[in-house]
Short mmCIF file of C-alpha atoms and ligand atoms in Angstrom, two decimals:
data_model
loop_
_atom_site.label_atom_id
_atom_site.label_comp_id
_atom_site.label_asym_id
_atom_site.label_seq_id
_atom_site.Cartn_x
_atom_site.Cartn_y
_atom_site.Cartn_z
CA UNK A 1 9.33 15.21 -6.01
CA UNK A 2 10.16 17.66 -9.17
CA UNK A 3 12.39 19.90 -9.21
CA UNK A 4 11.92 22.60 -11.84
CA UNK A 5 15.34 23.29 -13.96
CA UNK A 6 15.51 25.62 -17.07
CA UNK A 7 11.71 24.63 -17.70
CA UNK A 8 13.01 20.90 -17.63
CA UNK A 9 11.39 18.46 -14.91
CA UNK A 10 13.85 16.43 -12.46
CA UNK A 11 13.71 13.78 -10.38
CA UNK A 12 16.68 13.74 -8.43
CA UNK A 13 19.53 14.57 -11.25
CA UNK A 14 17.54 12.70 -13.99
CA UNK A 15 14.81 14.44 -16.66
CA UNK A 16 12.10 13.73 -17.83
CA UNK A 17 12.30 14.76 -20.49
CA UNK A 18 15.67 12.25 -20.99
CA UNK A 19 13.69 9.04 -19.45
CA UNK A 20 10.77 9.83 -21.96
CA UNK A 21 12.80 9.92 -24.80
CA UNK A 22 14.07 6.32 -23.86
CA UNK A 23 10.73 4.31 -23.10
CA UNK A 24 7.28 4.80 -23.98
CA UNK A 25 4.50 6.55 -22.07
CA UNK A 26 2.78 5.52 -19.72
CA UNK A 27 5.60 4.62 -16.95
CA UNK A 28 5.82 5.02 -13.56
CA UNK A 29 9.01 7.07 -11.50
CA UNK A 30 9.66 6.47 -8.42
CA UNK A 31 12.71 8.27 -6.74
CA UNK A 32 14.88 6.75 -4.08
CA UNK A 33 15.93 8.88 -2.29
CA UNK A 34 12.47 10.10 -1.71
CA UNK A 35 11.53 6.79 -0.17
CA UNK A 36 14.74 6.42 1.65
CA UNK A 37 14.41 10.10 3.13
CA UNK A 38 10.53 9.34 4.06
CA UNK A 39 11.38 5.96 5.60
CA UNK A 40 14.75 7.25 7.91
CA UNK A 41 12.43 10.37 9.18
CA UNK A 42 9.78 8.17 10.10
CA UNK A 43 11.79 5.55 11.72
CA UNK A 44 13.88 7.95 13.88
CA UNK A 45 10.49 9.96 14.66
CA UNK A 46 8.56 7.10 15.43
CA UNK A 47 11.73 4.75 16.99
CA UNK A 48 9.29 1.67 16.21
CA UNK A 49 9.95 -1.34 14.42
CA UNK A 50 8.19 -1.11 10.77
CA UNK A 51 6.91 -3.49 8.57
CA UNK A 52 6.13 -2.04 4.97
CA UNK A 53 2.66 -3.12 3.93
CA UNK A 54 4.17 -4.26 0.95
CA UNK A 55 0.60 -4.52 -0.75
CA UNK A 56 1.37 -0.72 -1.48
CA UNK A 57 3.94 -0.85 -3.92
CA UNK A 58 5.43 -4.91 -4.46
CA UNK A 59 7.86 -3.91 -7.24
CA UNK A 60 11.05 -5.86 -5.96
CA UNK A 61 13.22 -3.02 -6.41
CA UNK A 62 11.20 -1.46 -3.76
CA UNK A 63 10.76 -4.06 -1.45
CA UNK A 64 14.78 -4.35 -1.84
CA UNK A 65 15.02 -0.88 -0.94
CA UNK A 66 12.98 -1.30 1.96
CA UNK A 67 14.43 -4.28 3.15
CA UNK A 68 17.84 -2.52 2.57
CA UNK A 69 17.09 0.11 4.79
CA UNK A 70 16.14 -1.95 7.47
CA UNK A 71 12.27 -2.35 7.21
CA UNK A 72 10.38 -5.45 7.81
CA UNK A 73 7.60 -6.79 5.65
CA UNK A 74 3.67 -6.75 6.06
CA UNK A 75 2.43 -9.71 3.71
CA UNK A 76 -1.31 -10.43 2.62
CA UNK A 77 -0.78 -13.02 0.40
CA UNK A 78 2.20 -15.82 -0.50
CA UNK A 79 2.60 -14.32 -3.17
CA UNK A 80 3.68 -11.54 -1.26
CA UNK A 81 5.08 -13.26 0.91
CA UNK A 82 7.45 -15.00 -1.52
CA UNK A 83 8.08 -11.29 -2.91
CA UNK A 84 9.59 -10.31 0.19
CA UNK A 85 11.70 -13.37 0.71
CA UNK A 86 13.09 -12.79 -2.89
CA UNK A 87 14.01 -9.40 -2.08
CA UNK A 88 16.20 -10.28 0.71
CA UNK A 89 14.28 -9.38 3.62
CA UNK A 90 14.86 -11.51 6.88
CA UNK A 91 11.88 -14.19 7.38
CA UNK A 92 12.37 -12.87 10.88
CA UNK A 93 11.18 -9.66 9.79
CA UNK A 94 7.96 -10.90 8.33
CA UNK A 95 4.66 -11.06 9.46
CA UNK A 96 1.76 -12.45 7.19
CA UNK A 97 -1.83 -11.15 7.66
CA UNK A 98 -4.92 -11.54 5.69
CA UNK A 99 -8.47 -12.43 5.91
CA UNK A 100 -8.35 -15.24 3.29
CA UNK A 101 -5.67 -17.78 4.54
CA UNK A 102 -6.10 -21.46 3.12
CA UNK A 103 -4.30 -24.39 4.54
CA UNK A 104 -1.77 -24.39 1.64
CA UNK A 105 -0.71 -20.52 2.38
CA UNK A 106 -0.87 -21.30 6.15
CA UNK A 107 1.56 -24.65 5.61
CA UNK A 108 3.65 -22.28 2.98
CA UNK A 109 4.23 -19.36 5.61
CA UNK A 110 5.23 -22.04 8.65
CA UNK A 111 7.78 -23.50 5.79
CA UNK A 112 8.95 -19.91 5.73
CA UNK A 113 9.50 -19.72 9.85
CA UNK A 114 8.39 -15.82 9.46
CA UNK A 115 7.91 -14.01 12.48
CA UNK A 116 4.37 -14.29 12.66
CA UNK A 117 1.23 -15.36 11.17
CA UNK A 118 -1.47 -12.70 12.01
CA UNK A 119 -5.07 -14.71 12.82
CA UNK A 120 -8.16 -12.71 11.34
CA UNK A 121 -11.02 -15.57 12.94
CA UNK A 122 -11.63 -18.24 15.22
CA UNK A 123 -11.93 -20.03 12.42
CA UNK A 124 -8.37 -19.37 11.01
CA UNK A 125 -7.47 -19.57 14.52
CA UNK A 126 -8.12 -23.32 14.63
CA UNK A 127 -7.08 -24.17 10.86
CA UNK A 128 -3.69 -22.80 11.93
CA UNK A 129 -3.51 -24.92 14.88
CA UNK A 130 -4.14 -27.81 12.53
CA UNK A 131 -1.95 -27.06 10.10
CA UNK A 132 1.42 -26.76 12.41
CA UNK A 133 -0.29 -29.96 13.84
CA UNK A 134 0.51 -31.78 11.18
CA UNK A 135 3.87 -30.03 10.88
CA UNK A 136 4.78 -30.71 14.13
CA UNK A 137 5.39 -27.64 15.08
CA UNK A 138 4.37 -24.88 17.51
CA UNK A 139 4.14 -21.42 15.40
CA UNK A 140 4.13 -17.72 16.57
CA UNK A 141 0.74 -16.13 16.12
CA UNK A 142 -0.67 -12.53 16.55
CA UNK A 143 -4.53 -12.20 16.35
CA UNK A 144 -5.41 -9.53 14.74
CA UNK A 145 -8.31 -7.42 16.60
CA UNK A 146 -11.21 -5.56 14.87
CA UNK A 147 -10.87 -2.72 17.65
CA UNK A 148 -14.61 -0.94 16.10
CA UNK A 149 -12.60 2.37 15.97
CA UNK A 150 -14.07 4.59 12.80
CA UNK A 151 -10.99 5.90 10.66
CA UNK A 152 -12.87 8.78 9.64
CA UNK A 153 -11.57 8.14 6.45
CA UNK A 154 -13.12 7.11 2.84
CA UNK A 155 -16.12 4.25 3.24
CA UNK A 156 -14.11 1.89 0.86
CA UNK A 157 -10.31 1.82 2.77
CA UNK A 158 -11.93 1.40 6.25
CA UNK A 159 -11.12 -1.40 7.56
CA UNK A 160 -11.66 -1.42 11.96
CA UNK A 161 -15.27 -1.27 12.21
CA UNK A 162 -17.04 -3.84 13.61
CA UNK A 163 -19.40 -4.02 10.55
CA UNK A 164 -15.81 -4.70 8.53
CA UNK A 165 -14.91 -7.96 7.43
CA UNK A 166 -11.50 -7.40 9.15
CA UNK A 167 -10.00 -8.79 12.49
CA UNK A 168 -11.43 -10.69 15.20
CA UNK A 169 -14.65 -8.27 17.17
CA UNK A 170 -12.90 -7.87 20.84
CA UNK A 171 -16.22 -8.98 21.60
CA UNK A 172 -15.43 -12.64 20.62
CA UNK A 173 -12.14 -12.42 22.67
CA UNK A 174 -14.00 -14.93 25.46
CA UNK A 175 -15.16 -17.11 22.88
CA UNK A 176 -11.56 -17.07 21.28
CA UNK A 177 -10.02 -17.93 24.65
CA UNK A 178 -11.28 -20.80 25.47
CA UNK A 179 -11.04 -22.35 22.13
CA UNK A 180 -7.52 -21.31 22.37
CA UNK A 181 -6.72 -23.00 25.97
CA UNK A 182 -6.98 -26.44 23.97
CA UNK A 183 -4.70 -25.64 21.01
CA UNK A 184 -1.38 -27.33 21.76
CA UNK A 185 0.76 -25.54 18.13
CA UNK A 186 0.00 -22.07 18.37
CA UNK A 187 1.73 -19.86 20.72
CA UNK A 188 0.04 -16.09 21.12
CA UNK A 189 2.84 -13.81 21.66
CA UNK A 190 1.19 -10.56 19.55
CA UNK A 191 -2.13 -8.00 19.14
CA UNK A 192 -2.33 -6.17 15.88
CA UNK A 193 -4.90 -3.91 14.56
CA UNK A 194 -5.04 -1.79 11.14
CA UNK A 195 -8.51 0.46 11.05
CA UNK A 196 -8.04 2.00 7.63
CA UNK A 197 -6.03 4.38 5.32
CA UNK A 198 -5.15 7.74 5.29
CA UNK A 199 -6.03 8.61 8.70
CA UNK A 200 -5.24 12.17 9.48
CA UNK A 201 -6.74 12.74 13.46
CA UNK A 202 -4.17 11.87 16.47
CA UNK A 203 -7.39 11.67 17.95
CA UNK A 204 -8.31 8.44 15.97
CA UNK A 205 -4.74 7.48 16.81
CA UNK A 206 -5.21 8.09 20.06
CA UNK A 207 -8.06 5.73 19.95
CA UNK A 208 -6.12 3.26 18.32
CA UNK A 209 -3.32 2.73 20.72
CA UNK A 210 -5.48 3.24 24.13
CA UNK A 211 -7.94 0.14 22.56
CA UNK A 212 -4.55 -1.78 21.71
CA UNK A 213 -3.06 -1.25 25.49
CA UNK A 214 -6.14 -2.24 27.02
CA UNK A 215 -6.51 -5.07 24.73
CA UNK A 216 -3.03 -6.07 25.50
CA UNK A 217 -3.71 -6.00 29.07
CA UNK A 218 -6.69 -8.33 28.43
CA UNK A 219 -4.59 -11.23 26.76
CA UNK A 220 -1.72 -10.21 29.47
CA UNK A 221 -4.24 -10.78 32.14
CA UNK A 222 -4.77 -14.06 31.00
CA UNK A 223 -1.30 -15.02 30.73
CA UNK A 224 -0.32 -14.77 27.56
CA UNK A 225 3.03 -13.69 26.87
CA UNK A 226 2.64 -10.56 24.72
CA UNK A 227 5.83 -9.42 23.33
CA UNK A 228 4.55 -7.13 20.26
CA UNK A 229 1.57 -4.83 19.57
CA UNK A 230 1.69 -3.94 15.83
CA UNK A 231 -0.57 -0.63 15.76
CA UNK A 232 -1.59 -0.97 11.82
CA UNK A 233 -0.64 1.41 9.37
CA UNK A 234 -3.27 3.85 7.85
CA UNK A 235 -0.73 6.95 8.01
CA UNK A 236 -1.84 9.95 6.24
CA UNK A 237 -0.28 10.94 3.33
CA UNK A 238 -0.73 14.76 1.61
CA UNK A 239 -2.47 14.57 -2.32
CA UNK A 240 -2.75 17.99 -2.20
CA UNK A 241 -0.13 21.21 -1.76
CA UNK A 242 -3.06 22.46 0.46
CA UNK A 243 -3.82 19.91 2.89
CA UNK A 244 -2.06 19.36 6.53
CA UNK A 245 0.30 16.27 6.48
CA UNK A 246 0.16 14.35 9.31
CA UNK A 247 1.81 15.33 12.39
CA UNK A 248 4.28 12.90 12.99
CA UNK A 249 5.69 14.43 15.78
CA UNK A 250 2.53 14.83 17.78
CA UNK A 251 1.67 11.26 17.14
CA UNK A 252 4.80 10.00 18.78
CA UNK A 253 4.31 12.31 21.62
CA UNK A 254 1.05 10.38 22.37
CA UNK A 255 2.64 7.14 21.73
CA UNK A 256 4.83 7.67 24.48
CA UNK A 257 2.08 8.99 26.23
CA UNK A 258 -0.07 5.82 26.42
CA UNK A 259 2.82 3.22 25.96
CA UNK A 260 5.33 4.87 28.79
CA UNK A 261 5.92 1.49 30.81
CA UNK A 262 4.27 -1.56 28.52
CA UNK A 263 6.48 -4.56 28.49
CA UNK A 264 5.83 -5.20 24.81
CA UNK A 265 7.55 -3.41 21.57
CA UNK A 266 5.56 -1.72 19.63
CA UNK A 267 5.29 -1.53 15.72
CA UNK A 268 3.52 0.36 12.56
CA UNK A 269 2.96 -1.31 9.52
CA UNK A 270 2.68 1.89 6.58
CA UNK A 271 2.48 1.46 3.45
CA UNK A 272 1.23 4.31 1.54
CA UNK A 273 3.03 6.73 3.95
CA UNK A 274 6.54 5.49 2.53
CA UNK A 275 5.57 5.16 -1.25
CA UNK A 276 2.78 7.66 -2.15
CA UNK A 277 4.44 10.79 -2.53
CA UNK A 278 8.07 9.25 -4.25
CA UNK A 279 5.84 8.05 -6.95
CA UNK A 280 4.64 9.53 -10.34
CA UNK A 281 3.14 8.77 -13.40
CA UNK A 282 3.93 9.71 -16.72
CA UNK A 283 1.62 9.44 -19.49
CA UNK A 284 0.73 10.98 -23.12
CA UNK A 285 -1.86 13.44 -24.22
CA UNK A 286 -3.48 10.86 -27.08
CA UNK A 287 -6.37 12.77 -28.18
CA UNK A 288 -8.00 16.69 -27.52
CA UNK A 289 -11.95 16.60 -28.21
CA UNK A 290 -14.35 19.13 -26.78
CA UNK A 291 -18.21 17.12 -25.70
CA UNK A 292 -20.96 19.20 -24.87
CA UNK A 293 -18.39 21.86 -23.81
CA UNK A 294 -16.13 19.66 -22.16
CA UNK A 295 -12.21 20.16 -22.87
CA UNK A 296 -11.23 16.20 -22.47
CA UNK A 297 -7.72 15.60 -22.91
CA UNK A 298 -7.68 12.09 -23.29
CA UNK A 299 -4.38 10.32 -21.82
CA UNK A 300 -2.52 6.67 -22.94
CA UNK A 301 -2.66 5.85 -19.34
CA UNK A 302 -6.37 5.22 -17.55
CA UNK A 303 -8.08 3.35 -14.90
CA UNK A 304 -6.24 0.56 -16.11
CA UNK A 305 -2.83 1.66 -15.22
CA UNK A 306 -4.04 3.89 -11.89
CA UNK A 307 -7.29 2.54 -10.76
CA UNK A 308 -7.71 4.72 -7.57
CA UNK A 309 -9.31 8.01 -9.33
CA UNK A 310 -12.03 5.45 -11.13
CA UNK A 311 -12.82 3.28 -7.31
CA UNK A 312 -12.63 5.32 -4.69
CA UNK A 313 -12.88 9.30 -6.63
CA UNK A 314 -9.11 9.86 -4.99
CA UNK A 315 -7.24 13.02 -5.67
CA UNK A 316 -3.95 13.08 -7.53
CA UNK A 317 -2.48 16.40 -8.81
CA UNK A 318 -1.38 16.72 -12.91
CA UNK A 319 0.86 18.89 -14.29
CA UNK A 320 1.70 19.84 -18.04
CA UNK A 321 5.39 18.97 -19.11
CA UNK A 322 4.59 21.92 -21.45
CA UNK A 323 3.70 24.80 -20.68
CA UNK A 324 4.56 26.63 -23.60
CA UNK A 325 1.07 28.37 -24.40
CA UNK A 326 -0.57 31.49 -22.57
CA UNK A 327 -3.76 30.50 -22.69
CA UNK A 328 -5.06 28.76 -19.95
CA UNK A 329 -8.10 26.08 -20.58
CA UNK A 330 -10.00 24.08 -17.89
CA UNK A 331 -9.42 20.19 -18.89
CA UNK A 332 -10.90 17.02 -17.97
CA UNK A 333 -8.11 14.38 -18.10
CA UNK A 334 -9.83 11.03 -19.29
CA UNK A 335 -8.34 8.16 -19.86
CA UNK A 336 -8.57 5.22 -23.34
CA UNK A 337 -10.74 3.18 -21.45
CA UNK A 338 -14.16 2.31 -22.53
CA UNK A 339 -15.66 2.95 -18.96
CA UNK A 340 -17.24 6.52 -18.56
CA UNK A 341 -15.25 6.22 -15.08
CA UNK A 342 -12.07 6.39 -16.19
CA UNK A 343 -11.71 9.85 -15.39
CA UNK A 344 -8.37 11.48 -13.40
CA UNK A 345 -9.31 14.63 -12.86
CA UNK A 346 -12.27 17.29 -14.07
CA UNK A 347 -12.19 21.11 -14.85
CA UNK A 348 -8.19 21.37 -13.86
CA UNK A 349 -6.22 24.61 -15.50
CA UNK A 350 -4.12 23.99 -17.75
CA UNK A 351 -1.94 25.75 -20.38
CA UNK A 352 -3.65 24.44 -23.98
CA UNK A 353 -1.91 21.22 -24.21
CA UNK A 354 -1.80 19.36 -27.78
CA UNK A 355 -1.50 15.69 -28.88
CA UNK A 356 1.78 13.87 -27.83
CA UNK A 357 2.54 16.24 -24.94
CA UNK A 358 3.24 14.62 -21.40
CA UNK A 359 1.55 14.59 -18.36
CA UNK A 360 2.02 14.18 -14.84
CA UNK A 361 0.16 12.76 -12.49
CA UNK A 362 1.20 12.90 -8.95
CA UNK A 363 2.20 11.00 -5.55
CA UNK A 364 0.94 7.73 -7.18
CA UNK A 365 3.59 5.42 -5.82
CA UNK A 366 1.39 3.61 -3.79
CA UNK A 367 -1.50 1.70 -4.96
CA UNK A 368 -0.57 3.21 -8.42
CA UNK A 369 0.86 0.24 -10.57
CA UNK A 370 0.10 -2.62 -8.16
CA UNK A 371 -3.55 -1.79 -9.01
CA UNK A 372 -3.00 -2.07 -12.67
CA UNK A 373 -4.55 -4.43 -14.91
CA UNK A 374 -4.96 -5.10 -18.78
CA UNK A 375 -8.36 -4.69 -19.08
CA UNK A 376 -9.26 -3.43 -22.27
CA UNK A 377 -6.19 -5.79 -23.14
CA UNK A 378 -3.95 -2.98 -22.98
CA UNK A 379 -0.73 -2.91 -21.54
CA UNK A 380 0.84 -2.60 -17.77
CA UNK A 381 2.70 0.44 -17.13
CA UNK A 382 6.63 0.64 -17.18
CA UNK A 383 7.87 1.11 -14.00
CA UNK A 384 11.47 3.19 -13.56
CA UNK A 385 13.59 3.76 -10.71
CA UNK A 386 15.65 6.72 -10.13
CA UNK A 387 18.86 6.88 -8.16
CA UNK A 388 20.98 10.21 -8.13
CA UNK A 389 21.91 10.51 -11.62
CA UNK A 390 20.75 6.91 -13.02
CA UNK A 391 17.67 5.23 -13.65
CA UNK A 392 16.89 2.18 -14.11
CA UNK A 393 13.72 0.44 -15.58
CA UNK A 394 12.72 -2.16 -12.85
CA UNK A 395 9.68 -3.71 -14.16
CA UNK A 396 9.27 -4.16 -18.22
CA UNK A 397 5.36 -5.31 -18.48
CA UNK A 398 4.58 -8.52 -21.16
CA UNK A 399 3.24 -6.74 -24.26
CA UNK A 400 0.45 -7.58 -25.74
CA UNK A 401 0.65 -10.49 -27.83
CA UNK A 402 2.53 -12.06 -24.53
CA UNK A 403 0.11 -11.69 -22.13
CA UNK A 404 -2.69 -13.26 -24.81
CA UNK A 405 -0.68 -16.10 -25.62
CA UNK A 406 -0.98 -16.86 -21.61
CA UNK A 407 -4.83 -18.30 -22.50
CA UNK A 408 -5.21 -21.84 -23.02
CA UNK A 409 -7.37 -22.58 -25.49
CA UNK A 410 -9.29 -25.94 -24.68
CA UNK A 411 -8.37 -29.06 -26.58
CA UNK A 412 -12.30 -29.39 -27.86
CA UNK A 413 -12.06 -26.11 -30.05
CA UNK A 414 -9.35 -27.74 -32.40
C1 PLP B 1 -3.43 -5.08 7.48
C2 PLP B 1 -2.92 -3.89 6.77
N1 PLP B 1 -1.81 -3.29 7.22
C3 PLP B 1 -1.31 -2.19 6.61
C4 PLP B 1 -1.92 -1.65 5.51
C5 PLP B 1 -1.30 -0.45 4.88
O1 PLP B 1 -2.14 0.62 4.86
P1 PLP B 1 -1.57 2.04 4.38
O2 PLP B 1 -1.03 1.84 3.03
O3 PLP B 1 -2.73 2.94 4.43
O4 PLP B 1 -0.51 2.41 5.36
C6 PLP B 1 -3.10 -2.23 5.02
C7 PLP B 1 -3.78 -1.64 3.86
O5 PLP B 1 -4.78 -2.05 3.37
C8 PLP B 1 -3.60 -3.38 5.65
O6 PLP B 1 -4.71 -3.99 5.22
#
């Protein structure tokens, strides 16, 4: 995503150096025409509908963008789902999933008349059935299958084994028909599955869609209309200049492999795929201490303003801004945070870097600022969006004495 320029670092035609001398470290850049090249190459290789998983990166710029270029929405929460409706896309072009669904969200999203509402239990099954009851309405449903497929990925983003809280287990799919015979607002017209992140084997995908045709055939086979199988989203997406990226090509080869004459469209719901890599963050060398032979460089930003180094020991690559100095040293990049987790990255070469100097740390626009948090009452990250030769900040965080003077103090301490 940088290009290299007389030792100055763009993003399309903007510097950094220019975007750090107007706003404070740490920020997040995100470039669009990254996302808008990633999302038209994936569309016209994969010629599915797409919903963004907008849980990946919710800034509304970006959801805008999305919605702009013609993707749909994947929704987890209402407040998601009220992002998306704010940024213009088409309730049409919604569909809300989640394993937590209360009454209220399930009312909120029939208010919305969204494409679907994806059903992760019996339970929910029934409580939306009630719900549109008492609306007096017959909604669109998908139920969302727990297809027990490994996604030979990390322990903590898996999310289709049977042992996973996620989905309904096919092997309840009796038990969910019959309750489902009797349910007079709910109209099945969708399967959807989502086993995990960063999935890099076609053979897992291969998995994935010849579990989601035979499940489709189930549900047609007992005459329900089927009219969409949403295959998840989970695509791979390349941390390191080393590493395969995914073969998008051969995955569509297979798709049309298993799906050659199904009667229902097919979609993916990415989100990391279309964010990760058109995302970076910026931050400031605070402090240089040596421990026990340790080089620390400790940063302004930290698990507080990208959490996924700290939860799930994820890889992001960081470059100096300067690299003015010969001598190389091996650096652990910390960050402020008063959690001996809050580590980025360990023993990385680096030319000597001092105090004030900038650093980058890379493909972290997804699950980068949407992750954030204030603990240790610091502040959010700033959050900047470049556009040819512009950029624009897009989300200015509440600083400090704002977000405190959000706690209510109880009436009894006066
Ligand atoms: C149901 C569902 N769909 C899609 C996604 C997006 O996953 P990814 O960002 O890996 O594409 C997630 C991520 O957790 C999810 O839970």
């Amino acid at each position: 995503m940088i290009n290299h320029i007389n030792n100055k670092h763009f993003i399309e035609g903007v510097s950094l150096e220019d975007i750090s001398q107007a706003h404070p470290t740490p920020f997040y850049v995100y470039s669009q025409s990254k996302i808008t090249s990633t999302y038209e190459s994936l569309k016209n290789t994969l010629d599915t509908e797409i919903f963004y998983a907008i849980k990946a990166n919710s800034n509304q710029a970006i959801i805008k963008l999305m919605a702009s270029l013609g993707a749909g929405a994947d929704v987890v929460s209402v407040g998601e789902l009220e992002r998306a409706i704010t940024a213009g896309v088409s309730s049409k072009k919604i569909i809300f999933e989640g394993i937590g669904k209360t009454k209220k969200d399930i009312a909120y999203a029939i208010e919305k008349n969204i494409r679907l509402i994806n059903v992760e239990s019996i339970d929910e099954l029934e409580r939306i059935d009630k719900v549109a009851l008492h609306q007096n309405i017959k909604v669109d449903i998908g139920i969302r299958l727990n297809p027990n497929i490994d996604g030979k990925t990390i322990d903590k983003i898996t999310t289709g084994k049977k042992t996973d809280k996620f989905g309904i287990d096919t092997d309840q799919l009796e038990e969910m028909f019959q309750i489902l015979k009797d349910l007079q607002n709910v109209n099945l017209i969708s399967i959807s599955c989502h086993v995990g992140s960063q999935i890099f084997s076609i053979n897992v995908f291969i998995k994935i869609f010849q579990k989601m045709k035979n499940n489709a055939q189930i549900f047609i086979d007992k005459g329900y209309s089927i009219k969409h199988v949403d295959l998840g989203g989970g695509l791979g997406v390349k941390y390191q200049e080393n590493k395969e990226a995914l073969n998008l090509k051969l995955l569509k080869e297979e798709l049309n492999k298993c799906f050659n004459d199904t009667p229902y469209k097919l979609s993916f719901e990415p989100g990391r795929y279309l964010v990760a890599n058109a995302g970076i963050l910026i931050t400031s060398v605070i402090t240089t201490k040596n421990n026990g032979g340790i080089n620390f460089l400790i940063t302004d930003a930290g698990m507080h303003s990208l959490i996924r180094p700290a939860l799930y020991q994820a890889h992001h690559e960081i470059e100096a801004v300067n690299k003015d100095s010969n001598e190389f040293i091996n650096y652990t990049i910390a960050g402020p945070i008063c959690e001996s987790s809050d580590i980025f990255a360990k023993n990385i070469g680096l030319p000597k870097q001092k105090v004030g100097n900038l650093l980058v740390i890379k493909d972290t626009g997804a699950y980068g600022k949407v992750m954030a948090s204030n603990y240790n009452s610091r502040g959010l990250p700033l959050e900047i969006l470049v556009n040819n030769e512009d950029f624009v900040v897009i989300h200015q965080p509440l600083n400090v004495k704002e977000f405190i003077a959000l706690d209510q103090i109880p009436e009894w301490f006066n």
